[in-house]
DNA sequence: GGGTGAGTTTTGATCGATCCAATCAACGAG
DNA sequence: CTCGTTGATTGGATCGATCAAAACTCACCC
């Protein structure tokens, strides 16, 4: 079917195991074994079968396999609808990375719409599981009180979360990026450039991710024996809100570490509003290295999450979890990288 | 299975048609008909069967259906690996919209890695088709000389492209956004604000999308009887390249329409390098309304593509094409919206 | 020379839904 | 009272792969 040469192609629709078997002069089961447990075959037979397979350009039919084995080589990924046109570049990049590495492992990613915390949330997962025999799920954007990990774990369904399970009992595998390490690295970098009054602009307490990033800043400050009093402010993840919030600390800080690039942008605004210039008068470091960071003027230093690695780690964990559903949960914590740009490049006079 | 009430749940694994049939006191075939051709059943029987279905929380097993019917309710979408970490927010937003609207139509999006123009490009599509019985494909980022539309069309495989097929014969369905209309709207807006020297910063000729956007600018300028001579420059889609390229026209232009937000950013840089300020001294309008646009200072006016609508239109076209593979190709051209922000808000003195 | 057994290969049943053709019931026309 | 017709329902056969278990092929040993 791949080559529609009018000359020799098979007339009927599809190339099946039976056809390959006939061509190779063996039984269907032998061909199946050639694919799934090649070790069982005598070398000569194996070679003959493999030749027949490639000559006919045979492709196993997943539906048939899936019907028998109840596994589909599919990984479910619920994309949550954006609140209001707000896109989440980090998760999209992650999805790319995930899909790439899953594809290399012979798996495909199946998208479905997952309502954020709806009552029938579990139903969507159940549906995918039973209709499509999905082998595993990848969760992203887990939050405190997220019921999905528990639900999946209880049922013994393989899954990996991108993001620690911040809930009380941590159950199931996850891969995450060490946000605290990222903000700490930012502090170290700023200290090395001569800063001593380094503020943190974060999100309201209670969002695992945000608290983690705040924690990194706090500990790094303590390590450098620098005060943190009155140097922390919180704001929703919105440029204008951040601009308003950051005002009061810009008087006493020479540098700001922000929990996101959006917050950092708010910082830019606040500085410009007060006639000062980001990067020159006050250093700013963001988080996530969103596409915009490199484009800004001055370009924004930011902490980049190693999303390709996260994707690979997720795939790796899924594979081993699929092979051994009973194994103990594994956790992978990856280290982000500080990208230094103009906004924090200036060195303070000593 | 959804409710794991220990009381009455079925012992064995899955709820099948046979089980439902038994419960409703009819044959399997009748249950199948209840789902696929309800009109065939007597109202009373239909009701009885439907009750049994919902009581048992029956879910049809796609693999079994697919094995028989060779259709899977899956839509293939090849995500191309980013050249070098460069993310494409527009395509990601589109993917969200597509997945959402497909989901509502009972279809799911299946991701796979599609090498950009490799020799075995077609093989990946063929693979998905034969292994997963994908019902249709969605193409994005089509380019001049793209062989995928022709390949799919020749084989009678349903597909929709997001983006006109810029090649000679346009073959197959597509949905696209009227880029020319977008740049024309930008020109109109700038003219209304008093500008007369309006430059266009585009990509090198030859990229369907880019030429289309340039065309819109040119025609709008002619309509307003304004000169275009020496007001067009080209650059690769890179901030620094754009900054360098735009230099020579910033002397004679009071406004710039750019073919992308990235190019517009290059414009910002060039202006600042020469001591002028975007929005104040020279108006700038970008294209795509990337997340960064609203965050910049000054915020960047930009032409927004109606991606939700594009997604819906793609799904709609796919559905009708799946129902009638022979029908004539349809084309949908949607109108983008100019989002006016600070970078083009100032009105020139008369 | 038949039994033993490891190594290969084959046979038959099975997964769950849909296709096609056949059956059954009801009813009015001849 | 039988026949034909329409409408509703049912009975196998089937899609293409995998599983479990049987069967075959040798070489080897008592």
XYZ file of C-alpha atoms (C1' of nucleotides) in Angstrom:
760
model
C 0.000 0.000 0.000
C 2.876 2.338 0.704
C 4.058 2.136 -2.850
C 1.101 1.995 -5.137
C 3.065 0.542 -7.967
C 0.443 -0.774 -10.344
C 2.762 -3.667 -11.130
C 3.163 -5.912 -8.168
C 1.385 -4.477 -5.179
C -1.110 -6.643 -3.370
C -4.594 -6.163 -4.692
C -6.494 -6.347 -1.457
C -6.362 -3.674 1.175
C -3.934 -4.452 3.880
C -0.824 -6.438 4.525
C -1.555 -8.734 7.435
C 0.416 -11.152 9.495
C -1.123 -13.959 7.487
C 0.185 -12.546 4.259
C 3.671 -12.200 5.615
C 3.484 -15.711 7.005
C 2.468 -17.095 3.656
C 5.283 -15.300 1.922
C 7.853 -16.485 4.411
C 6.453 -19.997 4.440
C 5.769 -20.038 8.176
C 2.750 -19.668 10.434
C 1.247 -16.404 11.601
C 2.334 -17.018 15.145
C 5.914 -17.288 14.028
C 5.729 -13.922 12.368
C 4.206 -12.490 15.495
C 7.055 -13.946 17.493
C 9.573 -12.530 15.089
C 8.297 -9.118 16.098
C 7.621 -9.551 19.780
C 10.103 -12.189 20.926
C 12.704 -12.599 18.219
C 14.792 -14.725 20.582
C 12.391 -17.584 20.151
C 13.106 -18.038 16.480
C 15.921 -19.903 14.857
C 18.230 -17.358 13.266
C 17.510 -18.554 9.739
C 13.761 -18.397 10.184
C 14.026 -14.985 11.787
C 15.940 -13.643 8.860
C 13.511 -15.062 6.356
C 10.560 -13.586 8.190
C 12.199 -10.205 8.532
C 12.833 -10.142 4.827
C 9.233 -10.928 4.095
C 8.169 -8.197 6.497
C 10.230 -5.537 4.862
C 9.478 -6.678 1.338
C 5.772 -6.391 1.965
C 6.261 -3.290 4.110
C 4.162 -4.830 6.814
C 2.818 -2.686 9.653
C 1.126 -4.318 12.627
C -2.418 -3.141 13.135
C -2.638 -1.533 16.550
C -6.376 -2.010 16.914
C -6.066 -5.753 16.573
C -3.147 -5.908 18.935
C -4.916 -3.631 21.345
C -8.092 -5.668 21.303
C -6.192 -8.701 22.470
C -3.617 -7.200 24.783
C -5.543 -4.210 26.126
C -2.654 -1.934 25.549
C -2.377 0.623 22.853
C 1.003 2.288 23.084
C -0.855 5.500 23.696
C -0.218 8.021 26.428
C -3.058 10.268 27.470
C -2.446 13.937 28.076
C -5.260 16.177 29.211
C -4.822 19.692 28.019
C -6.660 22.152 30.133
C -8.494 24.898 28.314
C -6.820 28.243 28.898
C -8.721 30.379 31.385
C -9.137 33.311 29.015
C -6.932 33.181 26.006
C -3.959 33.034 28.328
C -1.452 30.626 26.880
C 1.024 28.676 28.890
C 4.182 28.450 26.825
C 5.966 26.326 29.381
C 3.419 23.547 29.218
C 3.320 23.704 25.455
C 7.061 23.332 25.195
C 6.827 20.456 27.595
C 4.202 18.816 25.450
C 6.503 19.034 22.463
C 9.345 17.489 24.370
C 7.110 14.791 25.757
C 5.673 13.893 22.403
C 9.111 13.698 20.845
C 10.586 11.422 23.436
C 7.487 9.262 23.658
C 7.518 8.875 19.905
C 11.091 7.646 20.040
C 10.018 5.031 22.556
C 7.294 3.834 20.212
C 4.462 5.557 22.016
C 2.160 8.332 20.895
C 0.513 11.095 22.838
C -3.254 11.257 22.726
C -4.748 14.619 23.601
C -8.049 15.129 25.287
C -9.807 18.047 26.872
C -9.504 17.855 30.633
C -11.669 20.251 32.578
C -9.619 21.743 35.380
C -11.261 20.534 38.534
C -14.722 19.576 37.449
C -16.766 16.895 39.136
C -16.610 14.629 36.155
C -12.868 15.151 35.886
C -12.202 11.507 36.606
C -14.720 10.465 33.982
C -12.632 11.878 31.193
C -9.681 9.831 32.330
C -11.859 6.778 32.765
C -13.257 7.281 29.303
C -9.857 7.405 27.689
C -8.791 4.386 29.614
C -11.696 2.224 28.630
C -12.390 3.451 25.140
C -8.845 3.793 23.942
C -7.018 1.475 26.329
C -4.525 4.198 27.008
C -1.458 2.722 28.674
C -0.608 5.657 30.872
C -1.251 9.295 31.610
C 0.909 12.326 31.939
C -0.361 15.015 34.250
C 0.801 18.569 34.200
C -0.106 21.574 36.219
C -0.769 19.597 39.365
C -1.935 21.685 42.269
C -2.486 21.364 45.980
C -5.485 19.186 46.534
C -5.333 17.748 43.033
C -7.330 14.550 43.122
C -5.994 13.039 39.959
C -2.799 11.456 41.300
C -4.677 9.709 44.088
C -7.383 8.536 41.745
C -4.934 7.073 39.265
C -2.689 5.602 41.916
C -5.537 3.835 43.643
C -6.481 2.141 40.420
C -2.950 1.138 39.603
C -2.900 3.127 36.396
C 0.586 4.123 35.323
C 1.123 7.857 35.289
C 3.732 10.519 35.750
C 3.139 14.041 36.887
C 5.177 16.960 35.700
C 5.240 18.732 39.024
C 5.516 17.316 42.514
C 2.335 16.186 44.101
C 2.091 18.975 46.633
C -0.630 17.261 48.523
C -0.065 15.651 51.868
C 0.811 12.113 50.926
C 2.858 12.103 47.825
C 1.750 9.202 45.813
C 2.938 8.146 42.437
C 5.813 9.139 40.189
C 6.710 12.652 39.342
C 9.308 14.664 37.550
C 9.858 18.229 38.547
C 12.238 21.118 38.297
C 13.941 22.382 41.407
C 12.498 25.872 41.545
C 14.254 26.637 44.814
C 17.558 25.851 43.195
C 16.696 28.235 40.395
C 15.909 31.210 42.574
C 18.898 30.415 44.747
C 21.110 30.488 41.687
C 19.636 33.849 40.818
C 20.485 35.157 44.267
C 24.022 33.792 44.056
C 24.488 35.450 40.718
C 23.199 38.785 41.995
C 25.355 38.614 45.117
C 28.380 37.957 42.951
C 27.513 41.099 41.013
C 27.615 43.072 44.232
C 23.960 43.188 45.215
C 22.947 42.929 48.853
C 19.352 44.120 48.918
C 17.703 41.435 46.853
C 13.929 41.308 46.886
C 11.597 38.506 45.937
C 8.458 39.120 43.941
C 6.299 36.017 44.196
C 2.803 34.676 44.103
C 0.475 34.531 47.089
C 1.389 31.751 49.473
C -0.219 28.394 49.027
C 0.738 27.456 45.487
C 3.355 24.732 45.879
C 5.363 25.975 42.945
C 5.438 29.555 44.165
C 6.337 28.661 47.728
C 9.162 26.505 46.473
C 10.643 29.350 44.496
C 10.290 31.698 47.459
C 12.010 29.184 49.655
C 15.038 29.065 47.383
C 15.427 32.809 47.590
C 15.032 32.854 51.368
C 17.588 30.145 51.988
C 20.121 31.618 49.614
C 19.763 34.972 51.332
C 20.324 33.377 54.707
C 23.324 31.516 53.361
C 24.816 34.840 52.309
C 23.812 36.297 55.665
C 21.622 38.892 54.033
C 18.394 40.209 55.525
C 15.080 39.251 53.995
C 12.851 41.394 56.162
C 10.382 43.462 54.132
C 11.951 42.268 50.920
C 9.207 39.913 49.855
C 6.010 40.903 48.076
C 3.294 38.878 46.449
C 1.088 39.446 43.474
C -1.120 37.527 41.143
C 0.542 36.469 37.922
C -0.368 39.584 36.004
C 1.816 42.393 34.754
C -0.227 45.254 36.138
C -0.865 43.607 39.456
C 2.844 42.959 39.778
C 3.696 46.535 38.898
C 1.454 47.796 41.654
C 2.705 45.280 44.171
C 6.392 45.717 43.634
C 6.358 49.494 44.147
C 6.988 49.534 47.858
C 10.089 47.401 47.808
C 11.787 49.098 44.894
C 12.896 51.804 47.270
C 15.095 49.524 49.300
C 16.127 46.856 46.809
C 18.844 46.930 44.184
C 17.727 43.661 42.633
C 14.554 41.657 42.270
C 14.101 37.950 41.778
C 10.664 37.199 40.365
C 8.726 33.949 40.421
C 7.802 34.321 36.759
C 8.672 36.338 33.704
C 5.286 37.985 33.848
C 6.022 39.264 37.332
C 9.436 40.402 36.181
C 7.725 42.358 33.444
C 5.614 44.076 36.066
C 8.866 45.028 37.678
C 10.075 46.587 34.441
C 6.897 48.648 34.330
C 7.136 49.826 37.911
C 10.725 50.897 37.389
C 9.932 52.812 34.242
C 6.947 54.448 35.916
C 9.263 55.772 38.584
C 11.765 57.001 36.040
C 14.333 54.317 36.643
C 15.530 51.725 34.214
C 15.559 47.947 34.634
C 19.007 46.433 34.341
C 20.682 49.769 35.017
C 19.240 50.938 38.302
C 17.733 47.718 39.521
C 18.613 44.213 38.367
C 15.761 41.862 37.545
C 15.674 38.107 37.130
C 12.596 36.233 35.922
C 11.576 32.612 35.831
C 10.664 30.244 32.979
C 12.643 31.881 30.222
C 9.544 32.456 28.152
C 10.100 33.355 24.522
C 9.604 37.007 25.362
C 12.540 37.099 27.784
C 15.209 37.172 25.149
C 13.319 39.707 23.076
C 12.807 42.398 25.669
C 14.865 45.502 26.051
C 16.771 45.092 28.154
C 16.691 41.360 27.651
C 15.553 39.579 30.762
C 17.692 37.194 32.759
C 15.592 34.195 33.582
C 15.691 30.702 34.987
C 15.103 28.140 32.285
C 13.479 24.818 32.974
C 15.120 21.937 31.125
C 11.926 20.867 29.400
C 13.506 18.438 26.972
C 15.009 16.619 29.914
C 11.716 16.704 31.755
C 10.031 15.139 28.746
C 12.629 12.429 28.493
C 12.465 11.700 32.201
C 8.679 11.417 32.040
C 8.882 8.963 29.188
C 11.539 6.948 30.936
C 9.521 6.729 34.121
C 6.392 5.790 32.256
C 8.137 2.988 30.456
C 9.479 1.464 33.626
C 6.187 1.963 35.377
C 4.322 0.260 32.574
C 6.715 -2.657 32.811
C 6.334 -2.900 36.554
C 3.176 -1.274 37.854
C 3.937 -2.373 41.389
C 7.351 -0.802 41.781
C 7.870 1.947 44.312
C 7.227 5.505 43.167
C 10.171 7.330 41.742
C 10.864 11.016 41.851
C 13.140 12.997 39.610
C 14.159 16.542 40.431
C 15.942 18.363 37.667
C 18.059 21.444 37.957
C 17.112 24.550 36.026
C 19.616 26.856 34.442
C 20.019 30.563 34.991
C 20.248 32.441 31.724
C 22.004 35.716 32.375
C 21.036 38.598 30.124
C 21.169 42.349 30.161
C 18.691 42.849 32.983
C 21.148 41.576 35.539
C 24.483 41.932 33.821
C 25.629 45.203 35.338
C 28.089 44.852 38.193
C 27.616 47.208 41.107
C 30.594 49.355 42.084
C 32.215 47.908 45.160
C -16.264 0.840 36.647
C -16.583 4.561 37.142
C -18.219 4.041 40.475
C -16.447 1.234 42.229
C -19.283 0.552 44.587
C -18.248 -2.676 46.282
C -21.895 -3.670 46.291
C -23.027 -4.426 42.806
C -20.209 -3.854 40.353
C -19.483 -6.543 37.789
C -16.760 -8.905 38.873
C -15.022 -9.383 35.585
C -13.014 -6.712 33.904
C -14.984 -4.933 31.286
C -18.521 -4.125 30.386
C -19.128 -5.344 26.879
C -21.952 -5.147 24.414
C -22.858 -8.697 25.324
C -23.282 -7.807 28.956
C -25.512 -4.886 28.147
C -27.514 -7.060 25.778
C -28.026 -9.662 28.435
C -29.175 -7.065 30.907
C -31.596 -5.481 28.473
C -32.838 -8.832 27.284
C -31.916 -8.246 23.660
C -29.179 -9.327 21.300
C -25.779 -7.704 20.960
C -26.617 -6.452 17.531
C -29.583 -4.570 18.893
C -27.426 -2.807 21.437
C -24.985 -1.919 18.715
C -27.825 -0.515 16.693
C -29.073 1.464 19.647
C -25.775 3.287 19.565
C -25.134 3.608 15.868
C -28.565 3.699 14.264
C -31.103 4.369 16.989
C -33.761 4.923 14.335
C -33.899 1.215 13.640
C -35.151 0.311 17.082
C -38.669 0.420 18.398
C -38.901 3.266 20.893
C -39.579 0.935 23.807
C -36.614 -1.277 23.046
C -34.388 1.723 22.546
C -35.277 3.083 25.928
C -34.678 -0.209 27.639
C -31.298 -0.593 26.011
C -30.273 2.941 26.852
C -31.135 2.339 30.457
C -29.041 -0.783 30.554
C -26.181 1.119 28.956
C -26.191 3.851 31.521
C -26.783 1.536 34.448
C -23.748 -0.506 33.551
C -21.856 2.603 32.467
C -20.960 0.928 29.231
C -18.217 2.388 27.033
C -17.667 1.013 23.557
C -14.190 -0.329 23.038
C -12.571 1.656 20.272
C -10.047 -1.014 19.378
C -12.756 -3.525 18.616
C -14.769 -1.028 16.637
C -11.679 0.095 14.854
C -10.628 -3.408 13.949
C -13.883 -3.940 12.155
C -14.581 -0.546 10.677
C -11.042 0.694 10.084
C -11.806 4.001 11.633
C -10.678 5.203 14.993
C -12.078 8.648 15.643
C -8.530 9.846 15.806
C -7.038 12.821 14.035
C -3.327 12.817 13.383
C -1.312 15.946 13.965
C 2.387 15.978 13.226
C 4.244 18.346 15.445
C 7.472 19.460 13.919
C 10.451 19.649 16.207
C 11.438 23.247 16.802
C 14.524 24.205 14.820
C 16.527 25.217 17.896
C 14.492 25.668 20.990
C 12.441 28.232 19.137
C 8.848 27.782 20.115
C 5.923 28.657 17.936
C 3.199 29.976 20.198
C 0.772 30.429 17.344
C 0.805 26.761 16.398
C 0.558 25.707 20.009
C -2.511 27.849 20.569
C -3.948 26.418 17.423
C -3.337 22.913 18.674
C -5.251 23.707 21.824
C -8.165 25.071 19.896
C -8.121 22.136 17.526
C -8.030 19.584 20.274
C -10.879 21.248 22.090
C -13.191 21.418 19.126
C -12.286 17.927 17.929
C -13.001 16.572 21.379
C -16.440 18.115 21.291
C -17.074 16.334 18.008
C -16.104 13.021 19.566
C -12.653 12.885 18.030
C -9.251 12.960 19.644
C -5.976 14.374 18.431
C -3.074 11.984 18.149
C 0.346 13.604 18.145
C 3.325 12.274 16.313
C 6.735 13.612 15.464
C 6.818 14.767 11.871
C 10.227 15.581 10.471
C 9.990 18.798 8.507
C 10.779 17.840 4.964
C 12.618 14.590 5.284
C 12.571 11.879 2.668
C 10.642 9.522 4.868
C 8.153 12.251 5.692
C 5.329 10.374 4.032
C 6.240 7.233 5.922
C 5.299 8.761 9.222
C 1.878 9.594 7.874
C 1.550 6.196 6.319
C 2.538 4.604 9.588
C -0.128 6.429 11.550
C -2.656 5.612 8.941
C -2.007 1.913 8.897
C -1.089 1.284 12.490
C -3.643 3.480 14.148
C -6.256 3.773 11.403
C -6.258 7.500 11.857
C -9.327 8.980 10.197
C -7.801 12.229 9.092
C -4.850 14.557 9.392
C -4.430 18.176 10.224
C -1.451 19.880 8.664
C 0.029 23.085 9.902
C 2.904 25.173 8.751
C 2.441 24.288 5.118
C 5.002 25.818 2.841
C 5.637 26.325 -0.834
C 6.498 23.003 -2.359
C 5.050 21.088 0.560
C 4.420 17.580 -0.703
C 2.077 16.478 2.026
C -1.190 17.878 0.647
C -0.626 16.260 -2.715
C 0.363 12.969 -1.160
C -2.705 12.838 1.046
C -5.041 14.072 -1.637
C -3.889 11.501 -4.143
C -4.665 8.749 -1.680
C -8.058 10.123 -0.808
C -7.137 10.587 2.837
C -9.199 13.262 4.554
C -7.160 16.197 5.760
C -7.289 19.902 6.399
C -4.401 22.283 6.305
C -4.111 25.308 8.507
C -2.603 27.535 5.882
C -3.339 27.783 2.203
C -1.559 25.359 -0.019
C 0.731 27.874 -1.637
C 1.827 25.451 -4.278
C 0.737 25.692 -7.870
C -2.371 23.525 -7.881
C -4.217 23.966 -4.704
C -5.554 20.656 -3.785
C -7.512 19.702 -0.718
C -9.238 21.632 2.025
C -7.687 24.410 3.971
C -8.474 27.002 6.559
C -6.408 30.124 6.718
C -6.268 33.605 8.090
C -6.307 36.529 5.705
C -2.903 37.998 6.431
C -3.307 40.654 3.758
C -6.450 41.846 5.454
C -4.563 42.089 8.718
C -1.735 44.224 7.424
C -4.214 46.320 5.467
C -6.144 46.959 8.665
C -2.912 48.016 10.297
C -2.273 50.492 7.508
C -5.795 51.863 7.719
C -5.420 52.333 11.417
C -2.113 54.136 11.038
C -3.436 56.364 8.281
C -6.348 57.306 10.487
C -3.843 58.293 13.154
C -2.220 60.673 10.708
C 0.659 58.605 9.376
C 1.642 58.811 5.743
C 5.098 57.241 5.626
C 4.279 53.702 6.589
C 6.972 51.113 6.078
C 6.703 47.349 5.888
C 9.188 45.093 7.596
C 8.752 41.611 6.186
C 10.418 38.334 5.491
C 12.372 37.556 2.346
C 10.113 36.970 -0.637
C 9.010 33.462 -1.398
C 7.270 32.430 1.804
C 3.567 32.400 0.941
C 2.581 33.739 4.316
C 5.053 36.596 4.218
C 4.209 37.633 0.684
C 0.557 37.666 1.564
C 1.124 40.027 4.446
C 3.302 42.271 2.299
C 0.618 42.329 -0.338
C -1.959 43.612 2.136
C 0.284 46.492 3.075
C 1.041 47.367 -0.531
C -2.564 47.391 -1.627
C -3.730 49.386 1.347
C -1.031 51.941 0.663
C -2.125 52.221 -2.945
C -5.724 52.573 -1.861
C -4.730 55.521 0.283
C -2.603 56.828 -2.589
C 0.529 56.678 -0.526
C 3.960 55.867 -1.936
C 5.590 52.550 -1.135
C 8.910 53.160 -2.806
C 11.874 52.335 -0.555
C 9.539 51.641 2.308
C 9.859 47.876 2.303
C 12.665 45.906 3.903
C 13.123 42.224 4.539
C 14.766 40.273 7.273
C 14.854 36.787 8.655
C 12.555 36.235 11.608
C 15.087 37.201 14.224
C 15.214 40.219 16.491
C 18.780 41.222 15.770
C 18.522 40.628 12.061
C 15.402 42.757 12.013
C 17.066 45.516 13.998
C 19.868 45.694 11.492
C 17.562 45.542 8.502
C 15.089 48.150 9.574
C 17.689 50.849 10.179
C 17.683 52.382 6.744
C 13.966 52.971 6.545
C 13.517 54.415 10.002
C 14.792 57.701 8.655
C 11.883 58.195 6.316
C 9.061 56.339 8.029
C 6.813 57.441 10.872
C 5.265 54.004 11.266
C 6.212 50.408 10.634
C 4.002 47.427 9.953
C 5.871 44.197 10.673
C 5.128 40.688 9.445
C 5.636 39.260 12.925
C 5.994 40.331 16.516
C 9.594 39.239 16.469
C 10.313 41.617 13.624
C 8.420 44.349 15.450
C 10.682 43.758 18.418
C 13.677 44.257 16.189
C 12.117 47.569 15.304
C 11.890 48.510 18.974
C 15.588 47.780 19.322
C 16.608 49.763 16.303
C 14.629 52.763 17.526
C 16.130 52.629 20.984
C 19.606 52.235 19.514
C 19.087 55.464 17.651
C 17.784 57.218 20.714
C 14.164 57.259 19.658
C 11.277 55.586 21.337
C 8.789 53.157 19.843
C 5.221 54.335 20.091
C 6.274 57.920 20.631
C 8.487 58.720 17.686
C 7.595 55.870 15.403
C 4.483 53.729 15.561
C 4.909 49.966 15.319
C 2.417 47.214 14.598
C 3.291 43.529 14.833
C 1.620 40.335 13.731
C 0.368 37.270 15.629
C -0.315 38.902 18.970
C 2.114 36.633 20.741
C 1.902 36.561 24.528
C 4.795 38.983 24.733
C 2.977 41.699 22.796
C 0.752 42.759 25.642
C 3.598 42.637 28.136
C 6.067 44.882 26.387
C 6.684 48.489 27.194
C 5.229 50.089 25.283
C 2.737 47.349 24.657
C 2.744 46.277 21.057
C -0.182 46.644 18.704
C -0.549 43.410 16.803
C -2.785 41.509 14.454
C -4.395 38.570 16.195
C -5.347 35.412 14.360
C -8.681 33.962 15.472
C -7.239 30.606 16.420
C -10.301 29.262 18.186
C -12.276 29.863 15.037
C -9.575 28.281 12.936
C -9.700 25.207 15.127
C -13.452 24.971 14.880
C -13.380 25.446 11.132
C -10.791 22.705 10.763
C -12.878 20.296 12.761
C -15.992 21.175 10.819
C -14.253 20.633 7.504
C -12.768 17.357 8.638
C -16.126 16.038 9.717
C -17.774 16.798 6.424
C -14.787 15.485 4.519
C -14.838 12.244 6.461
C -18.505 11.869 5.640
C -17.960 12.557 1.976
C -14.389 12.000 0.857
C -15.270 12.784 -2.724
C -16.733 16.237 -2.243
C -15.035 19.231 -3.777
C -12.345 20.933 -1.707
C -13.489 23.748 0.519
C -11.548 26.772 1.586
C -12.166 29.003 4.560
C -10.481 32.352 4.936
C -10.902 34.000 8.306
C -10.372 37.607 9.172
C -7.824 38.542 11.807
C -8.318 41.331 14.282
C -6.069 44.306 14.890
C -5.369 44.797 18.579
C -4.395 48.410 19.133
C -2.029 49.072 22.013
C 0.388 51.759 23.089
C 2.882 51.255 20.278
C 0.507 52.769 17.744
C -1.897 54.748 19.866
C -0.386 58.191 19.523
C -2.079 60.417 16.982
C 0.179 62.564 14.864
C -0.476 66.321 14.919
C -2.252 67.325 11.763
C 15.740 -48.451 20.164
C 12.839 -45.945 22.712
C 12.706 -42.338 26.041
C 14.023 -37.486 27.412
C 14.024 -32.869 26.693
C 15.422 -28.486 24.892
C 14.485 -25.778 21.070
C 11.103 -24.390 17.258
C 6.980 -24.049 15.115
C 1.984 -24.762 14.593
C -2.920 -25.098 15.976
C -7.084 -23.313 17.847
C -9.393 -20.071 20.776
C -10.033 -15.345 21.939
C -10.466 -10.071 22.457
C -15.335 -6.772 21.354
C -17.738 -4.584 18.035
C -19.794 -4.414 13.264
C -21.199 -6.378 8.759
C -24.402 -9.099 6.162
C -28.062 -12.029 5.684
C -31.684 -14.373 7.798
C -35.538 -14.725 10.849
C -39.652 -13.334 13.176
C -43.934 -10.661 14.054
C -47.641 -7.983 12.551
C -50.864 -6.594 9.187
C -53.425 -5.460 5.215
C -54.517 -7.081 0.480
C -56.230 -10.534 -2.626
C -57.071 -18.027 4.789
C -52.816 -17.548 2.575
C -49.354 -14.516 0.704
C -46.411 -10.609 0.437
C -44.498 -6.585 2.651
C -42.738 -3.742 5.954
C -40.466 -3.204 10.378
C -37.813 -5.016 14.264
C -34.645 -8.156 15.947
C -31.299 -11.954 15.838
C -27.267 -15.288 14.334
C -23.155 -16.236 12.582
C -18.899 -14.637 10.290
C -15.328 -11.375 10.422
C -11.578 -7.758 11.292
C -5.888 -8.900 12.727
C -3.344 -9.692 16.236
C -1.863 -12.461 20.711
C -2.251 -16.169 24.189
C -1.948 -20.850 25.766
C -0.914 -25.139 24.802
C -0.001 -28.828 21.676
C 3.092 -30.893 18.293
C 6.971 -31.498 15.805
C 12.257 -31.932 15.156
C 16.331 -33.236 16.442
C 20.208 -34.620 19.190
C 21.547 -37.268 23.003
C 21.740 -40.923 26.468
C 20.702 -45.177 28.929
